[in-house]
Amino acid sequence: GEDVEQSLFLSVREGDSSVINCTYTDSSSTYLYWYKQEPGAGLQLLTYIFSNMDMKQDQRLTVLLNKKDKHLSLRIADTQTGDSAIYFCAESPDVGSARQLTFGSGTQLTVLP
Amino acid sequence: NAGVTQTPKFQVLKTGQSMTLQCAQDMNHEYMSWYRQDPGMGLRLIHYSVGAGITDQGEVPNGYNVSRSTTEDFPLRLLSAAPSQTSVYFCASSSANEKLFFGSGTQLSVL
């Protein structure tokens, strides 16, 4: 079955860049997502990338996709204390299958002042 | 904008008790789903629905029932709670070809 893996923890200093990594196994993954979960809240979609893209940039966020290695990363530039949260990588075979997302275990990002 | 509303936010049950976790959305979304979140395991899909009257099993359906009598509501029922069902439960909804919207979660403890 599908598997999505992430490291559990990441700490960075305020103002530095954060890079959160994710690997997946399903070669039919068409859409790859990054979700953010703040304490006591549900998940919010940050960004997503279609599998025919290598990179997507949205303000401070840069998503890189290496489809050959099945590796996805999320770079947050100028990381702020408000970026402290759990970040989930997820994949689905198509955007219409939002119900069939497979999530990674989440990476807890801690931003130190 | 209410979005996806889950109740209750917290619940403590004894083993063998039954209860229903409520989920309602006001966005006229066709798709609704239930996930459970456990430490180190991400979110796992329990049940989902692609429209009123239609439900299907996800990755971890055992011990849970769902129904979808209206577009707005998608309750999750635990018929006989077990300690293994201690978790945080999230309801989510979406339209076709659109992103998932999540509720704020229900933290359930089964003693």
Tab-separated table of C-alpha atoms in Angstrom:
chain	number	residue	atom	x	y	z
A	1	GLY	CA	0.000	0.000	0.000
A	2	GLU	CA	0.921	3.660	-0.091
A	3	ASP	CA	3.403	4.949	2.449
A	4	VAL	CA	4.414	8.516	3.227
A	5	GLU	CA	7.319	9.148	5.584
A	6	GLN	CA	8.589	12.245	7.344
A	7	SER	CA	11.043	12.966	10.123
A	8	LEU	CA	9.249	13.724	13.380
A	9	PHE	CA	11.027	16.866	14.616
A	10	LEU	CA	12.810	19.952	13.274
A	11	SER	CA	14.117	22.973	15.189
A	12	VAL	CA	15.311	26.198	13.574
A	13	ARG	CA	16.214	29.704	14.707
A	14	GLU	CA	13.860	32.562	13.907
A	15	GLY	CA	14.856	34.145	10.604
A	16	ASP	CA	16.541	30.998	9.257
A	17	SER	CA	15.095	28.803	6.524
A	18	SER	CA	13.313	25.565	7.388
A	19	VAL	CA	13.313	22.541	5.133
A	20	ILE	CA	10.854	19.748	5.846
A	21	ASN	CA	11.327	16.548	3.867
A	22	CYS	CA	8.952	13.794	2.843
A	23	THR	CA	9.266	10.568	0.866
A	24	TYR	CA	6.438	8.576	-0.655
A	25	THR	CA	6.170	5.192	-2.294
A	26	ASP	CA	3.111	5.340	-4.547
A	27	SER	CA	4.298	5.968	-8.101
A	28	SER	CA	0.747	6.841	-9.149
A	29	SER	CA	0.675	9.826	-6.795
A	30	THR	CA	-0.536	12.733	-8.834
A	31	TYR	CA	-1.016	15.435	-6.234
A	32	LEU	CA	1.253	16.039	-3.271
A	33	TYR	CA	0.183	18.328	-0.470
A	34	TRP	CA	1.555	20.139	2.540
A	35	TYR	CA	-0.799	20.726	5.464
A	36	LYS	CA	-0.154	22.752	8.614
A	37	GLN	CA	-1.671	21.925	12.003
A	38	GLU	CA	-1.480	24.464	14.791
A	39	PRO	CA	-2.073	23.340	18.406
A	40	GLY	CA	-5.690	22.393	19.072
A	41	ALA	CA	-6.730	22.987	15.489
A	42	GLY	CA	-7.503	20.994	12.385
A	43	LEU	CA	-5.280	20.775	9.346
A	44	GLN	CA	-5.036	23.646	6.900
A	45	LEU	CA	-3.834	23.198	3.347
A	46	LEU	CA	-0.672	25.232	2.780
A	47	THR	CA	0.116	24.327	-0.785
A	48	TYR	CA	0.093	21.464	-3.230
A	49	ILE	CA	2.007	20.436	-6.324
A	50	PHE	CA	0.995	18.454	-9.350
A	51	SER	CA	3.326	15.601	-10.223
A	52	ASN	CA	4.347	17.082	-13.573
A	53	MET	CA	5.905	20.053	-11.776
A	54	ASP	CA	9.363	20.249	-10.202
A	55	MET	CA	8.882	23.343	-8.129
A	56	LYS	CA	6.173	25.642	-6.864
A	57	GLN	CA	6.723	28.897	-5.021
A	58	ASP	CA	4.160	30.801	-2.985
A	59	GLN	CA	5.529	33.769	-1.025
A	60	ARG	CA	7.785	32.297	1.711
A	61	LEU	CA	6.975	28.716	0.739
A	62	THR	CA	8.858	26.697	-1.877
A	63	VAL	CA	7.887	23.133	-2.722
A	64	LEU	CA	10.391	20.933	-4.537
A	65	LEU	CA	9.429	17.604	-6.066
A	66	ASN	CA	11.887	14.947	-7.216
A	67	LYS	CA	9.575	12.443	-8.840
A	68	LYS	CA	12.387	10.024	-9.696
A	69	ASP	CA	13.381	9.711	-6.032
A	70	LYS	CA	9.773	10.203	-4.784
A	71	HIS	CA	10.986	13.013	-2.568
A	72	LEU	CA	9.044	16.138	-1.653
A	73	SER	CA	10.301	19.077	0.394
A	74	LEU	CA	8.820	22.236	1.841
A	75	ARG	CA	11.126	25.204	2.373
A	76	ILE	CA	9.948	28.066	4.570
A	77	ALA	CA	12.050	31.188	4.135
A	78	ASP	CA	12.603	33.610	7.020
A	79	THR	CA	10.933	31.264	9.495
A	80	GLN	CA	8.880	33.012	12.181
A	81	THR	CA	7.647	31.849	15.594
A	82	GLY	CA	4.140	31.703	14.105
A	83	ASP	CA	5.369	28.967	11.788
A	84	SER	CA	5.763	26.605	14.772
A	85	ALA	CA	3.315	23.789	14.051
A	86	ILE	CA	3.085	20.235	12.774
A	87	TYR	CA	3.502	19.932	9.007
A	88	PHE	CA	1.967	16.980	7.190
A	89	CYS	CA	2.904	15.720	3.768
A	90	ALA	CA	0.096	13.920	1.900
A	91	GLU	CA	-0.474	12.363	-1.487
A	92	SER	CA	-3.457	11.353	-3.599
A	93	PRO	CA	-3.924	9.832	-7.031
A	94	ASP	CA	-5.953	12.808	-8.233
A	95	VAL	CA	-7.430	15.982	-6.836
A	96	GLY	CA	-10.932	14.560	-7.087
A	97	SER	CA	-9.873	11.897	-4.595
A	98	ALA	CA	-9.381	14.337	-1.757
A	99	ARG	CA	-11.074	11.736	0.404
A	100	GLN	CA	-8.283	9.268	-0.392
A	101	LEU	CA	-5.362	11.256	0.897
A	102	THR	CA	-2.521	9.298	2.486
A	103	PHE	CA	-0.796	11.333	5.184
A	104	GLY	CA	2.675	11.172	6.613
A	105	SER	CA	3.171	11.132	10.383
A	106	GLY	CA	3.858	14.862	10.519
A	107	THR	CA	6.962	16.929	11.339
A	108	GLN	CA	6.870	19.083	14.461
A	109	LEU	CA	8.591	22.365	13.577
A	110	THR	CA	9.838	24.395	16.527
A	111	VAL	CA	11.059	27.927	15.849
A	112	LEU	CA	13.463	29.205	18.498
A	113	PRO	CA	13.728	32.951	19.204
B	1	ASN	CA	-18.223	31.267	8.021
B	2	ALA	CA	-18.774	28.076	10.031
B	3	GLY	CA	-17.033	25.651	7.646
B	4	VAL	CA	-16.715	22.185	9.224
B	5	THR	CA	-18.062	21.974	12.770
B	6	GLN	CA	-17.292	19.072	15.086
B	7	THR	CA	-18.836	18.370	18.470
B	8	PRO	CA	-17.903	17.663	21.163
B	9	LYS	CA	-14.323	18.974	21.417
B	10	PHE	CA	-13.474	16.600	24.271
B	11	GLN	CA	-15.037	13.353	25.465
B	12	VAL	CA	-14.154	10.698	28.028
B	13	LEU	CA	-15.819	7.297	27.775
B	14	LYS	CA	-15.661	4.060	29.686
B	15	THR	CA	-14.918	0.850	27.826
B	16	GLY	CA	-18.112	-0.492	26.264
B	17	GLN	CA	-19.973	2.797	26.165
B	18	SER	CA	-21.367	4.098	22.918
B	19	MET	CA	-21.360	7.616	21.554
B	20	THR	CA	-21.690	9.651	18.381
B	21	LEU	CA	-19.228	12.258	17.179
B	22	GLN	CA	-21.045	14.934	15.228
B	23	CYS	CA	-19.802	16.632	12.058
B	24	ALA	CA	-21.616	19.264	10.033
B	25	GLN	CA	-20.544	21.400	7.094
B	26	ASP	CA	-22.323	24.358	5.550
B	27	MET	CA	-20.427	24.511	2.253
B	28	ASN	CA	-22.660	22.078	0.323
B	29	HIS	CA	-19.701	19.714	-0.099
B	30	GLU	CA	-20.356	16.308	-1.618
B	31	TYR	CA	-17.405	14.566	0.033
B	32	MET	CA	-17.086	14.069	3.777
B	33	SER	CA	-14.677	11.895	5.687
B	34	TRP	CA	-13.488	10.925	9.146
B	35	TYR	CA	-9.847	10.545	10.149
B	36	ARG	CA	-8.170	9.571	13.372
B	37	GLN	CA	-4.839	11.055	14.399
B	38	ASP	CA	-2.477	9.079	16.597
B	39	PRO	CA	1.034	10.098	17.703
B	40	GLY	CA	3.671	9.227	15.128
B	41	MET	CA	1.089	7.826	12.710
B	42	GLY	CA	-0.346	10.842	10.930
B	43	LEU	CA	-3.998	10.748	9.926
B	44	ARG	CA	-5.726	7.531	8.946
B	45	LEU	CA	-9.010	7.415	7.076
B	46	ILE	CA	-11.861	5.698	8.932
B	47	HIS	CA	-14.906	6.152	6.660
B	48	TYR	CA	-15.885	8.485	3.877
B	49	SER	CA	-18.938	9.520	1.893
B	50	VAL	CA	-19.202	10.818	-1.646
B	51	GLY	CA	-22.757	12.039	-1.217
B	52	ALA	CA	-25.979	11.679	0.744
B	53	GLY	CA	-26.910	8.019	1.158
B	54	ILE	CA	-23.450	6.748	0.151
B	55	THR	CA	-20.698	5.683	2.548
B	56	ASP	CA	-17.600	3.550	2.241
B	57	GLN	CA	-14.808	2.210	4.413
B	58	GLY	CA	-11.380	3.734	4.697
B	59	GLU	CA	-8.161	2.303	6.065
B	60	VAL	CA	-9.285	1.673	9.681
B	61	PRO	CA	-13.103	1.205	9.743
B	62	ASN	CA	-13.445	-1.487	12.421
B	63	GLY	CA	-15.395	-0.386	15.493
B	64	TYR	CA	-16.963	2.621	13.753
B	65	ASN	CA	-20.210	3.188	11.868
B	66	VAL	CA	-21.269	6.149	9.760
B	67	SER	CA	-24.349	7.351	7.935
B	68	ARG	CA	-25.027	10.211	5.530
B	69	SER	CA	-28.725	11.012	5.536
B	70	THR	CA	-28.151	14.640	4.542
B	71	THR	CA	-25.453	16.490	2.613
B	72	GLU	CA	-24.607	18.557	5.674
B	73	ASP	CA	-24.132	15.911	8.366
B	74	PHE	CA	-21.798	12.921	8.699
B	75	PRO	CA	-21.895	11.456	12.231
B	76	LEU	CA	-19.382	8.852	13.415
B	77	ARG	CA	-20.680	6.232	15.843
B	78	LEU	CA	-18.694	4.147	18.290
B	79	LEU	CA	-20.986	1.278	19.279
B	80	SER	CA	-18.779	-0.170	22.037
B	81	ALA	CA	-15.784	2.008	22.820
B	82	ALA	CA	-12.388	0.400	23.399
B	83	PRO	CA	-9.159	1.923	24.779
B	84	SER	CA	-7.607	1.475	21.316
B	85	GLN	CA	-10.050	4.110	20.069
B	86	THR	CA	-8.452	6.778	22.235
B	87	SER	CA	-7.407	9.318	19.621
B	88	VAL	CA	-8.083	12.701	18.083
B	89	TYR	CA	-10.797	12.519	15.440
B	90	PHE	CA	-11.047	14.897	12.502
B	91	CYS	CA	-13.905	15.367	10.114
B	92	ALA	CA	-13.183	16.808	6.677
B	93	SER	CA	-15.194	17.823	3.632
B	94	SER	CA	-14.564	18.870	0.068
B	95	SER	CA	-16.175	19.436	-3.283
B	96	ALA	CA	-15.067	17.452	-6.287
B	97	ASN	CA	-11.636	18.603	-7.430
B	98	GLU	CA	-11.222	20.871	-4.434
B	99	LYS	CA	-9.106	20.789	-1.306
B	100	LEU	CA	-10.157	19.250	1.991
B	101	PHE	CA	-11.483	21.467	4.764
B	102	PHE	CA	-10.924	20.075	8.264
B	103	GLY	CA	-12.838	20.538	11.484
B	104	SER	CA	-10.979	21.433	14.688
B	105	GLY	CA	-11.089	17.879	16.034
B	106	THR	CA	-12.566	15.822	18.869
B	107	GLN	CA	-10.204	14.492	21.514
B	108	LEU	CA	-11.574	11.152	22.747
B	109	SER	CA	-10.274	9.171	25.712
B	110	VAL	CA	-11.565	5.676	26.420
B	111	LEU	CA	-10.771	4.397	29.912
